[in-house]
Coordinates of C-alpha atoms (C1' of nucleotides) in Angstrom, one line a residue:
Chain A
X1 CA 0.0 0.0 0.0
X2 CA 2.3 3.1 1.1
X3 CA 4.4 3.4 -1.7
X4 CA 7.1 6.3 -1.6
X5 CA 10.3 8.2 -3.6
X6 CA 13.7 6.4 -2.6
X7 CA 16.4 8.5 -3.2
X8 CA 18.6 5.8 -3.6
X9 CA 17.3 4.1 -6.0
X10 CA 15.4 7.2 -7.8
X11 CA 11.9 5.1 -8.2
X12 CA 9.3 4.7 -6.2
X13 CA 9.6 1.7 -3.5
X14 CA 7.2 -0.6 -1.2
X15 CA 7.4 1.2 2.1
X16 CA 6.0 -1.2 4.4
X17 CA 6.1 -4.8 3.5
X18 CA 2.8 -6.9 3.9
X19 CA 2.5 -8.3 6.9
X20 CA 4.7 -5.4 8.8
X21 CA 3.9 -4.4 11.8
X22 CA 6.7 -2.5 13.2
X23 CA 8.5 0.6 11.3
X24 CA 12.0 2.2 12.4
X25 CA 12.9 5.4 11.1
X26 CA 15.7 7.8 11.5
X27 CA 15.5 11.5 10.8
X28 CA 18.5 14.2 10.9
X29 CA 17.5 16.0 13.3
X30 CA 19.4 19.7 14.2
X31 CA 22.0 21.4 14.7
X32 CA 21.6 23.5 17.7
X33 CA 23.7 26.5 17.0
X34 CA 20.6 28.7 16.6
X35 CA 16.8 29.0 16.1
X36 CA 14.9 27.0 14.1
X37 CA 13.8 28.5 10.5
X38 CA 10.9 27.6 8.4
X39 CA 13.1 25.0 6.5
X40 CA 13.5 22.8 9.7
X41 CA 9.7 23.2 10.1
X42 CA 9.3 21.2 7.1
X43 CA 11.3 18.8 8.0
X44 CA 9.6 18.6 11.1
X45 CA 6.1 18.2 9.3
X46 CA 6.9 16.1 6.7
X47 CA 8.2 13.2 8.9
X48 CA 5.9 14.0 11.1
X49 CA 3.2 13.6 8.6
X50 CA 5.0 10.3 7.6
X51 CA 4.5 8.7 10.8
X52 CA 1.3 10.1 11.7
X53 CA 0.3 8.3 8.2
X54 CA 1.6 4.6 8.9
X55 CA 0.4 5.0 12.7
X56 CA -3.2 5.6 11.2
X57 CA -2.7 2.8 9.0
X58 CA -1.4 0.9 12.1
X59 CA 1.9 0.1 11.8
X60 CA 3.8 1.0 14.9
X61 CA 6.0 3.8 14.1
X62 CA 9.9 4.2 16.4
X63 CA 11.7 7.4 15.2
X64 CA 14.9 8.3 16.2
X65 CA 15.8 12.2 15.3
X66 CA 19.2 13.2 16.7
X67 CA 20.8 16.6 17.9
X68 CA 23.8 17.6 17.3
X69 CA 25.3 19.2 19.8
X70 CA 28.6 19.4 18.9
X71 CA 29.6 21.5 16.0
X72 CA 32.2 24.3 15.2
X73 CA 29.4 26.8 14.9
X74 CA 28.3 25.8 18.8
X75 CA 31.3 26.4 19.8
X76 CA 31.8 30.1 18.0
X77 CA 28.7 31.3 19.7
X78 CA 29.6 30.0 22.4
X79 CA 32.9 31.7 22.4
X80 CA 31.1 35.1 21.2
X81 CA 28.6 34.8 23.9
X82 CA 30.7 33.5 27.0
X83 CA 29.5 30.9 27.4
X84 CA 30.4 27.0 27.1
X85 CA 29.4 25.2 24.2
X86 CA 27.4 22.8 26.1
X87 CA 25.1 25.6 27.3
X88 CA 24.5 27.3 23.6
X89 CA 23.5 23.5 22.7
X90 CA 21.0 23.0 26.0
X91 CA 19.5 26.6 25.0
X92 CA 18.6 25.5 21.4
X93 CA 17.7 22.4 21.8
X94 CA 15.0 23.7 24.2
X95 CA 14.0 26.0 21.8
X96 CA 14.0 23.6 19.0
X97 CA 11.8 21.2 21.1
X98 CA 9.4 23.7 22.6
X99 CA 8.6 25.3 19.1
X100 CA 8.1 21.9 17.3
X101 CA 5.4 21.2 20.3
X102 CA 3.9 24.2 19.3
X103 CA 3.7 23.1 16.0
X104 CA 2.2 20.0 16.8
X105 CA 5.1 17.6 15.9
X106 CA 4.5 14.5 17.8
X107 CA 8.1 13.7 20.0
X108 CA 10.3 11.1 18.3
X109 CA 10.6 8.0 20.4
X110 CA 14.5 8.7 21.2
X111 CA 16.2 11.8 20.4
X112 CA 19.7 11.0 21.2
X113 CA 22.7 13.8 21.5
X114 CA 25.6 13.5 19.8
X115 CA 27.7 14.2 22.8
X116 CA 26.3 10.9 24.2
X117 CA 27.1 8.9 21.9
X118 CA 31.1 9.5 21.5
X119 CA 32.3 5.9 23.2
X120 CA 30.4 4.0 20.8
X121 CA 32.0 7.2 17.6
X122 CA 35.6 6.4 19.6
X123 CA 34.8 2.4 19.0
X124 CA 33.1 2.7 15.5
X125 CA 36.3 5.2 14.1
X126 CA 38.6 2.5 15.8
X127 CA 37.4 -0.4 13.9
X128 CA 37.7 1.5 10.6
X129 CA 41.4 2.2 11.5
X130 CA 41.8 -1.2 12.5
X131 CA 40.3 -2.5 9.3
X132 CA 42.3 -0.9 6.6
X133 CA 39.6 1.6 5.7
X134 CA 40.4 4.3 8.0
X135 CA 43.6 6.3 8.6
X136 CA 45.5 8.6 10.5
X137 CA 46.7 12.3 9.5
X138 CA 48.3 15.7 11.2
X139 CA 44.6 17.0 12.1
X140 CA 42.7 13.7 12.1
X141 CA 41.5 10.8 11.1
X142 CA 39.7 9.9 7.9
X143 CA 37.8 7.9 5.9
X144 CA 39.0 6.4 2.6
X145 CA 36.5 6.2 -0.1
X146 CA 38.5 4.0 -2.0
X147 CA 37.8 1.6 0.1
X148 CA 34.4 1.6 0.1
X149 CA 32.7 0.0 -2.6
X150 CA 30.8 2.2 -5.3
X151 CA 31.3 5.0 -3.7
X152 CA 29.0 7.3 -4.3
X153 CA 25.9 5.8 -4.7
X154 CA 23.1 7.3 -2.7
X155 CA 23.7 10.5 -4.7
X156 CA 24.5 8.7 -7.7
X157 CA 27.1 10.8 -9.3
X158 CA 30.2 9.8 -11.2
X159 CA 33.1 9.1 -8.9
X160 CA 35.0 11.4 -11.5
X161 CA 33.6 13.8 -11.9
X162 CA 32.8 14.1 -8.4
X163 CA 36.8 14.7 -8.2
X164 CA 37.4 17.1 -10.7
X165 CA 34.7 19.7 -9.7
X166 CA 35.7 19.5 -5.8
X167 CA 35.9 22.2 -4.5
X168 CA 36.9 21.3 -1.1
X169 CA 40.1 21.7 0.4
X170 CA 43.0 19.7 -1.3
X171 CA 45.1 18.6 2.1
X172 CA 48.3 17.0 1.2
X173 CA 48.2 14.3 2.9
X174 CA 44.7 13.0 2.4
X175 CA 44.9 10.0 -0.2
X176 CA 41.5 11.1 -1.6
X177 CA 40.5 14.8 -1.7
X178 CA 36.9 13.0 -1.2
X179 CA 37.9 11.8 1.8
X180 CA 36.3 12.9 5.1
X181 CA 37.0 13.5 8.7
X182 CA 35.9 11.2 11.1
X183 CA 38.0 12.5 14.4
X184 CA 39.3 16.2 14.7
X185 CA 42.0 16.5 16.5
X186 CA 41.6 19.9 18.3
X187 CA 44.2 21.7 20.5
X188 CA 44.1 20.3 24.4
X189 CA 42.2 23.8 25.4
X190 CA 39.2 24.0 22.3
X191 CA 36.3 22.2 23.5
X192 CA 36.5 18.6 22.8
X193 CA 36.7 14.6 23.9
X194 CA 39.6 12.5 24.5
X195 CA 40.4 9.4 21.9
X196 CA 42.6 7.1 21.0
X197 CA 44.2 9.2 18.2
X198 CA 44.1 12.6 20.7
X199 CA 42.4 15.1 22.1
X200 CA 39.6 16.6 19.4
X201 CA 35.9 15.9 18.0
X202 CA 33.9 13.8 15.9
X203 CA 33.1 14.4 12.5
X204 CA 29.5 14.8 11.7
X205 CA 29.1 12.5 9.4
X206 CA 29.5 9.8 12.3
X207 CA 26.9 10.5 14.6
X208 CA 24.2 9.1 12.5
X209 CA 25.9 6.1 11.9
X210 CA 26.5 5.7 15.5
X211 CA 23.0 6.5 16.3
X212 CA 20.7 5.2 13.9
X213 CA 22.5 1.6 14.1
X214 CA 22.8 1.9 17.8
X215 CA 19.3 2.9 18.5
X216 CA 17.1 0.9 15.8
X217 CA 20.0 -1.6 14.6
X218 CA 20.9 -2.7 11.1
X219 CA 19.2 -2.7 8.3
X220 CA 16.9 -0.1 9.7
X221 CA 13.3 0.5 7.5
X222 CA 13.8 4.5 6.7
X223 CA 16.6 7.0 6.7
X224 CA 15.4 10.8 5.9
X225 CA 16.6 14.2 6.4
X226 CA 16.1 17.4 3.9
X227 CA 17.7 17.3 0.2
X228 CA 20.9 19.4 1.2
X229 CA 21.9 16.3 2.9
X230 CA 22.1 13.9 0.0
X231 CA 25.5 14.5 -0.5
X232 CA 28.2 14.6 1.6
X233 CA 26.5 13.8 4.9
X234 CA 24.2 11.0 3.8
X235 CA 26.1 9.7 1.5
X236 CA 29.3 9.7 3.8
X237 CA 27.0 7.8 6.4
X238 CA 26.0 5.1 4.5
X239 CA 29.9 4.7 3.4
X240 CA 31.2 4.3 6.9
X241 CA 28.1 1.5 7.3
X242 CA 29.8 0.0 4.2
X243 CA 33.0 -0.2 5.6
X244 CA 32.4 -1.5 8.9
X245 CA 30.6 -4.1 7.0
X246 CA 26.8 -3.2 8.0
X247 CA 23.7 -3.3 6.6
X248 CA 22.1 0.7 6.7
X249 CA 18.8 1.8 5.8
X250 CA 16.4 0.3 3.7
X251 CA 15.3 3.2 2.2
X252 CA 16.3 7.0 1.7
X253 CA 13.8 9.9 2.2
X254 CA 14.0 13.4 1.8
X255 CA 11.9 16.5 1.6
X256 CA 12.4 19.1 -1.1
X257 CA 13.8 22.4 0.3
X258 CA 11.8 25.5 1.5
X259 CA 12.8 29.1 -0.7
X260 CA 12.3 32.3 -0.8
X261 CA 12.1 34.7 -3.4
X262 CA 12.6 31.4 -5.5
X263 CA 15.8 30.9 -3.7
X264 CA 16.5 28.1 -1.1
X265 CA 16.3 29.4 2.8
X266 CA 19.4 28.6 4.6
X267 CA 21.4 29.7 7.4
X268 CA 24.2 30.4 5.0
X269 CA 22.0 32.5 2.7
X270 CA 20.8 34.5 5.4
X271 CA 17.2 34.3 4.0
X272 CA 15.4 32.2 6.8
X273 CA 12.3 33.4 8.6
X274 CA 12.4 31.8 11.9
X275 CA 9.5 28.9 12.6
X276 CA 8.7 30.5 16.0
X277 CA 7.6 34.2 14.6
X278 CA 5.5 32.4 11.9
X279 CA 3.8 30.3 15.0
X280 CA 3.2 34.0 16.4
X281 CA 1.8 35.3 13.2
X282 CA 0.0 32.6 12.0
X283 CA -0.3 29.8 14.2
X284 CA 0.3 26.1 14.2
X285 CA -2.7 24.6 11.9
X286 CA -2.3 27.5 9.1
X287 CA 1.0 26.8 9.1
X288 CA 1.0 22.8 8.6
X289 CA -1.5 23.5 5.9
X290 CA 0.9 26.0 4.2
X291 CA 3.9 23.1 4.3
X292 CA 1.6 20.6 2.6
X293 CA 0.2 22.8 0.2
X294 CA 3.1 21.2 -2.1
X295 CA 3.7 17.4 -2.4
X296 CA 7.4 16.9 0.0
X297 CA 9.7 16.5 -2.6
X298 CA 8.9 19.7 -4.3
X299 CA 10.7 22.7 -3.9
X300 CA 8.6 24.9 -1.7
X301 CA 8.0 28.7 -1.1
X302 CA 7.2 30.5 1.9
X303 CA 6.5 33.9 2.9
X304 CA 3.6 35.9 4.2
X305 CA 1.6 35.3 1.2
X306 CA 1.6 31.8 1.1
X307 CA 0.8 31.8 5.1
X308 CA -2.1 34.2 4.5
X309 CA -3.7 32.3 1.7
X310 CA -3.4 29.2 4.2
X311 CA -5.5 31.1 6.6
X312 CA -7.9 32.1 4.1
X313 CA -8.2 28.1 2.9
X314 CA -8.6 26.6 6.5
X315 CA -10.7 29.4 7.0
X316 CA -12.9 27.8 4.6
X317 CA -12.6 24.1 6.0
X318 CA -13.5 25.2 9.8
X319 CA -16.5 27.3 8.7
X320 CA -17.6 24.4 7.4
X321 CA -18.0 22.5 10.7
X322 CA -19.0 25.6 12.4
X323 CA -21.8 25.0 10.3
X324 CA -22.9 21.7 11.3
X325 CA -22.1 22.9 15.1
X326 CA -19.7 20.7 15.9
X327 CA -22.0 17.5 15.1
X328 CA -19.7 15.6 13.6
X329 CA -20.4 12.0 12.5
X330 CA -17.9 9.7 12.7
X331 CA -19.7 6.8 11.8
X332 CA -19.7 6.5 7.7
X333 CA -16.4 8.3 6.9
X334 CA -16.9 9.1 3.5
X335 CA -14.0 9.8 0.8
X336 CA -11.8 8.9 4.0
X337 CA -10.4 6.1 1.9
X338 CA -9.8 8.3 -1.1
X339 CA -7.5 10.5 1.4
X340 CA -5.8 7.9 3.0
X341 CA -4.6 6.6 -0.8
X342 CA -3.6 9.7 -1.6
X343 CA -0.9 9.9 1.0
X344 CA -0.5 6.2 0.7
X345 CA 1.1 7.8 -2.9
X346 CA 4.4 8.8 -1.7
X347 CA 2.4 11.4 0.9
X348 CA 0.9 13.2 -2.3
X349 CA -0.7 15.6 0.1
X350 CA -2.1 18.1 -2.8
X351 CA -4.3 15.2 -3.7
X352 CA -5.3 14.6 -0.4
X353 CA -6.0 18.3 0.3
X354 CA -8.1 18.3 -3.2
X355 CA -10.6 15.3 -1.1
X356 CA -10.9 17.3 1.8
X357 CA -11.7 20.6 -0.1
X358 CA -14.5 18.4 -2.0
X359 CA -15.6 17.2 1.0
X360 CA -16.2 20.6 2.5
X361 CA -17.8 22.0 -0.9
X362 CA -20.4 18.6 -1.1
X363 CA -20.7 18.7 3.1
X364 CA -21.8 22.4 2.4
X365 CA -24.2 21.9 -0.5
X366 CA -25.5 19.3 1.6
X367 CA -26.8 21.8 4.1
X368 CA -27.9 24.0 1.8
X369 CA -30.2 21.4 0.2
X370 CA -31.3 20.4 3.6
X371 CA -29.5 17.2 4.2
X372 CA -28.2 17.3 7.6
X373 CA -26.8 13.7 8.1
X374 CA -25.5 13.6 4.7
X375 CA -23.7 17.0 5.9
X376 CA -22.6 15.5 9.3
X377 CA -21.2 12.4 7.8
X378 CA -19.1 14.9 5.6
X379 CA -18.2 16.8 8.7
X380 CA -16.7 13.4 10.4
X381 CA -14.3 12.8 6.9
X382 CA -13.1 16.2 7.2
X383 CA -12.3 16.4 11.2
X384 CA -10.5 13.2 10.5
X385 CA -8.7 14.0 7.3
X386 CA -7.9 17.0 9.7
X387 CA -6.7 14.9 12.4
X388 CA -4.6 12.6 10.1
X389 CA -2.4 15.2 9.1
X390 CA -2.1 16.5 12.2
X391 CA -4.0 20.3 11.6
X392 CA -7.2 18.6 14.0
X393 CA -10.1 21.0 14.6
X394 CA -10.2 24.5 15.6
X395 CA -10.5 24.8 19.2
X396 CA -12.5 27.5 19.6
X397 CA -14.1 27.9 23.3
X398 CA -16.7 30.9 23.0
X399 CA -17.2 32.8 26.7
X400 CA -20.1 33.0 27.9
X401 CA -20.2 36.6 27.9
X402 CA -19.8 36.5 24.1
X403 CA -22.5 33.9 23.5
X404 CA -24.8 36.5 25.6
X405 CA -24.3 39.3 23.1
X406 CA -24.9 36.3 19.9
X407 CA -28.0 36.1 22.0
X408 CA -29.0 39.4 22.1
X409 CA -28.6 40.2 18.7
X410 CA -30.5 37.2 17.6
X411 CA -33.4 38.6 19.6
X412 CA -32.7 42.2 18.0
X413 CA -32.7 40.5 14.7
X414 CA -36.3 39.2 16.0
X415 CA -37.8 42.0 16.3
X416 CA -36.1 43.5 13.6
X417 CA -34.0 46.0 15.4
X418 CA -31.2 45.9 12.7
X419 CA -29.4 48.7 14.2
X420 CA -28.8 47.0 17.5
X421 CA -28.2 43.9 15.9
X422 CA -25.6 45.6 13.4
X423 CA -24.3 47.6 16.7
X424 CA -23.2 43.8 18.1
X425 CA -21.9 42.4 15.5
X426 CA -19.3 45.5 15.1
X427 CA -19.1 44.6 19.4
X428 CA -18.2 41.4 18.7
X429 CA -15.7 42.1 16.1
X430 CA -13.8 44.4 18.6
X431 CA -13.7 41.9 21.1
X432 CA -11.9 39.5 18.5
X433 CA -15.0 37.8 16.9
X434 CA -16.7 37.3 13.4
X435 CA -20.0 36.4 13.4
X436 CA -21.4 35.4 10.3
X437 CA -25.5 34.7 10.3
X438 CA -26.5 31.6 8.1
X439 CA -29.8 29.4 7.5
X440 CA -28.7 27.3 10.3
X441 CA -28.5 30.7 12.4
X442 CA -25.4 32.4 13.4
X443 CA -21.9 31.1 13.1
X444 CA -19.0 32.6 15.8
X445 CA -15.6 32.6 15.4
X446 CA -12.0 34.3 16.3
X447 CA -11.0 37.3 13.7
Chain B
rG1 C1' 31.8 21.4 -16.0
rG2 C1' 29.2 16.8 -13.7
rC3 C1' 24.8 14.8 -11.3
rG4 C1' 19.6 15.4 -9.9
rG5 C1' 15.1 17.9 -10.7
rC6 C1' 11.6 21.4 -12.7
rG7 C1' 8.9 24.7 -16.4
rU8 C1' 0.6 23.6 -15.9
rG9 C1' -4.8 29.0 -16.5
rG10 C1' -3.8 35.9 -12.5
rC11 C1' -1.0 33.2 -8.2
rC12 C1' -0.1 28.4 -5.7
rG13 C1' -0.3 23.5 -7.0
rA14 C1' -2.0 17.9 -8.4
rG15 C1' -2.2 15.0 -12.7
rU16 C1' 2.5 9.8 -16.5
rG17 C1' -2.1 8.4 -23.1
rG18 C1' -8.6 9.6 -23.9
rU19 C1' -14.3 12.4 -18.7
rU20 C1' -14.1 18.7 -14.0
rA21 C1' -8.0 18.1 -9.8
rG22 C1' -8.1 21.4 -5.6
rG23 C1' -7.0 26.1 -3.0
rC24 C1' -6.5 31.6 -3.3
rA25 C1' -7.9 35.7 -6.3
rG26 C1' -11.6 37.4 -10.4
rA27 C1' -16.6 37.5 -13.2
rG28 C1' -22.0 36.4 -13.4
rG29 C1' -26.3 34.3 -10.8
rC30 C1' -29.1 32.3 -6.4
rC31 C1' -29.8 33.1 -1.3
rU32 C1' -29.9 37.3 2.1
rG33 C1' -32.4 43.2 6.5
rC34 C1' -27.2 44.5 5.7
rA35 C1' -22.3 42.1 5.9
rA36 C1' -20.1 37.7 5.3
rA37 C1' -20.4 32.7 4.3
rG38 C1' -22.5 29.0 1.2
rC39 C1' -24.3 27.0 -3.5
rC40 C1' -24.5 27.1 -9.0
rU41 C1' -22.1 28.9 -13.5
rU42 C1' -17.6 30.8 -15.5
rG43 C1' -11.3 30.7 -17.1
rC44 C1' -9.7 28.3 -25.7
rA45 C1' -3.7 25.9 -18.8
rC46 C1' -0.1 22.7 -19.9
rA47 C1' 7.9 26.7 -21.9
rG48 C1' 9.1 26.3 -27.5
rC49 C1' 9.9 23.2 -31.9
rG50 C1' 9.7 18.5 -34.0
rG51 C1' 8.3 13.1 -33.6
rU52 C1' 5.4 8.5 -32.0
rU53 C1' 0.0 7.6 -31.7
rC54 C1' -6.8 7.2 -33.8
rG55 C1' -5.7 10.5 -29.6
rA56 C1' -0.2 13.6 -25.5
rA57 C1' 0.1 18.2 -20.3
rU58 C1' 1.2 13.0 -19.9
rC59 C1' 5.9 8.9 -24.3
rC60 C1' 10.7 10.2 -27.5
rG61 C1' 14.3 14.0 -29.4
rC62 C1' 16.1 18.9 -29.6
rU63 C1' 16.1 24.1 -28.0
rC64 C1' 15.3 27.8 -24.3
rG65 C1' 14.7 29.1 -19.1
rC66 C1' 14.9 28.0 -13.7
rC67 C1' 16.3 25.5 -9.2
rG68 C1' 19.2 22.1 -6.1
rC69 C1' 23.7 19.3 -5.0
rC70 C1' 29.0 18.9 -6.0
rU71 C1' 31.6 23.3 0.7
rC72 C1' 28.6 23.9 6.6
rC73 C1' 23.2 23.7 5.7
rA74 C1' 16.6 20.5 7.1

RNA sequence: GGCGGCGUGGCCGAGUGGUUAGGCAGAGGCCUGCAAAGCCUUGCACAGCGGUUCGAAUCCGCUCGCCGCCUCCA
């Protein structure tokens, strides 16, 4: 059933086999050097949406999503700031959790830090040595692609070309200008971890490995992270599985990038707009709709027009079960199925939003024609397509001093006072409230 | 330069051979005390040029344009 894009293979594979019951994923999670931008948030979302999808569909879901909290740009705040690097991490990390609860991103099962895990780095790096695929230089200790066979294959570029347009930094004595760091060595007063090969820090393309083998063991079902990390990091992950002679993922996921002005948001562009101000602005549910507006893989863009037109769209979906007053039926369900397939397609969420929206316009003509349980019914496919991706209903809890003044205009509207009645609704609307009358009688909600 | 991907109606964005995607915005109508909302109707859309086919947005080739990765980055 859930088929979905594997970058590894560039074609669509089985996700879950047939009689699976269990799912392990792992998930690059941040690097806490700073706040989280609306790039991470999709990240966030998309997995999130993954899981939320196979749960539904019962498949027990584990998720590991790391943080890295050891990283040169840690430890240059840190040194800016005076403070240690181990208290820039704890601060961003808590940031980076409390804003993804207020998006609504369910908490992976293990989010493990990088810090935590250097023993088992120490022990992984020291096999690679002691295997022949792994060796020892002034400033480190790297990884040999040669020794790793096909190289580069998740990325699937020629090893080659790959060489000639390298543009990192040609060091003398590494055998391969491909190959990467796996220890730092670092001077005995920078921030750092003892090892066998000295004083220094791992590389960050061994965490993961550490991690996601340690934590969900080989052969893992699902390895994803955002399309920047394709190549080196993934790619250099999967190698040093290779060479310790492990079996890695099954599968490679990841999520198209989120732009701006047509150009990808990154820390190193400087265009990011951070996830927590567009919570502020716009809140959690517009915001999830915004990121599945476009299908993961797709390049996406973001900005306060996209957000607003999000609002204006849900908009649209909750005043549609404000109209049936919150009697939902959850009984018949219909077009629930037709959603669920569409996201079954490698999360083809467009589709899925397409379902929901003609839900909502039949649920609505329903009403209008008088058909109340045909409306309701609707009403139940919608809060659970709703609930499925993880927007849910609008909570909306009306004061009592505000359904007294609904009240009161009704019974101006009665007696056809229309200039009390119009002197309410403009009451209401400075106390935060649209109230919008209908057949059914009046609709509240929150401006 | 190499690799990967994309170019759909005003905007966003699905759709891999043949009936309306959907949302936002716009136009007309119905409903309505007004205002919204809702419903109905409405848009000669598929970068360009060739080709395959009874038939292509959808397959093939070429051209043009855009983006990503190749360096830290979700």
């Amino acid at each position: 059933m859930n088929v979905v894009y594997d970058t590894a293979l560039g074609e669509r594979v089985q996700l879950i086999g047939p009689k699976q019951g269990r799912f392990t994923m792992y998930v690059c999670g941040p690097t806490v050097d700073n706040s989280a931008h609306l790039g991470h948030g999709r990240l966030a979302i998309v997995f999130d949406l993954l899981r939320r999808h196979l749960e539904k569909r019962g498949v027990e879901v584990v998720m590991v999503q790391n943080i890295t909290d050891v990283d040169d740009k840690i430890i240059d705040r840190a040194k800016r700031s005076g403070r240690t690097p181990m208290e820039v991490a704890r601060e961003f990390e808590a940031a980076w959790f409390s804003t993804l609860d207020r998006l609504r991103i369910l908490r992976p099962t293990h989010s493990p830090r990088a810090t935590e895990w250097i023993p088992q780095m120490i022990g992984m790096i020291a096999e690679m040595v002691d295997n022949g695929s792994a060796y020892r230089i002034s400033d480190g200790v790297y990884l040999s692609v040669d020794r790793v066979e096909g190289y580069p294959r998740l990325s699937r570029q020629d090893r080659d070309e790959l060489l000639a347009g390298a543009r990192v930094e040609v060091s003398e004595e590494k055998r391969s200008p491909l190959d990467f760091a796996l220890w730092k060595l670092a001077s005995a007063q920078e921030y750092g971890f003892d090892s066998p090969w000295g004083w220094g820090r791992p590389g960050w393309h061994t965490e993961c490995v550490a991690m996601s083998l340690g934590l969900l063991g080989e052969g893992f079902d699902l390895h994803g992270g955002g399309m920047d990390l394709v190549f080196p990091h993934h790619e250099n992950e999967w190698a040093q599985a290779a060479v310790l002679g492990k079996r890695f993922c099954r599968h490679w996921m990841h999520n198209g990038l989120v732009e701006m002005a047509g150009e990808k948001m990154s820390k190193s562009i400087g265009n990011t707009m951070s996830l927590a101000e567009a919570l502020d602005r716009y809140g959690p549910r517009p915001l999830r709709l915004a990121y599945l507006r476009a299908q993961y893989r797709s390049p996406l863009e973001m900005g306060e027009a996209v957000l607003e037109e999000a609002e204006r769209a849900l908009e649209r979906i909750d005043d549609f079960i404000r109209r049936v007053q919150g009697a939902v039926s959850a009984a018949a369900a219909p077009k629930m199925e037709e959603f669920a397939a569409a996201l079954d397609d490698d999360l083809d969420t467009p589709r899925a939003f397409a379902i929901l929206f003609e839900a909502v316009r039949a649920g609505n003509a329903a009403i209008d024609a008088g058909q109340l349980d045909a409306a309701r019914a609707l009403a139940g496919s919608v809060a659970g397509m709703l609930d499925w991706v993880g927007i849910g209903l609008e909570r909306l809890e009306i004061p009592g001093e505000i359904a007294e003044l609904v009240a009161e205009r009704e019974r101006a509207k009665a007696s056809r006072d229309y200039v009390s009645a119009d002197r309410i609704r403009e009451r209401l609307g400075e106390l935060g409230y649209v109230l919008k009358d209908t057949r059914d009688g009046p609709v509240i909600s929150r401006a």
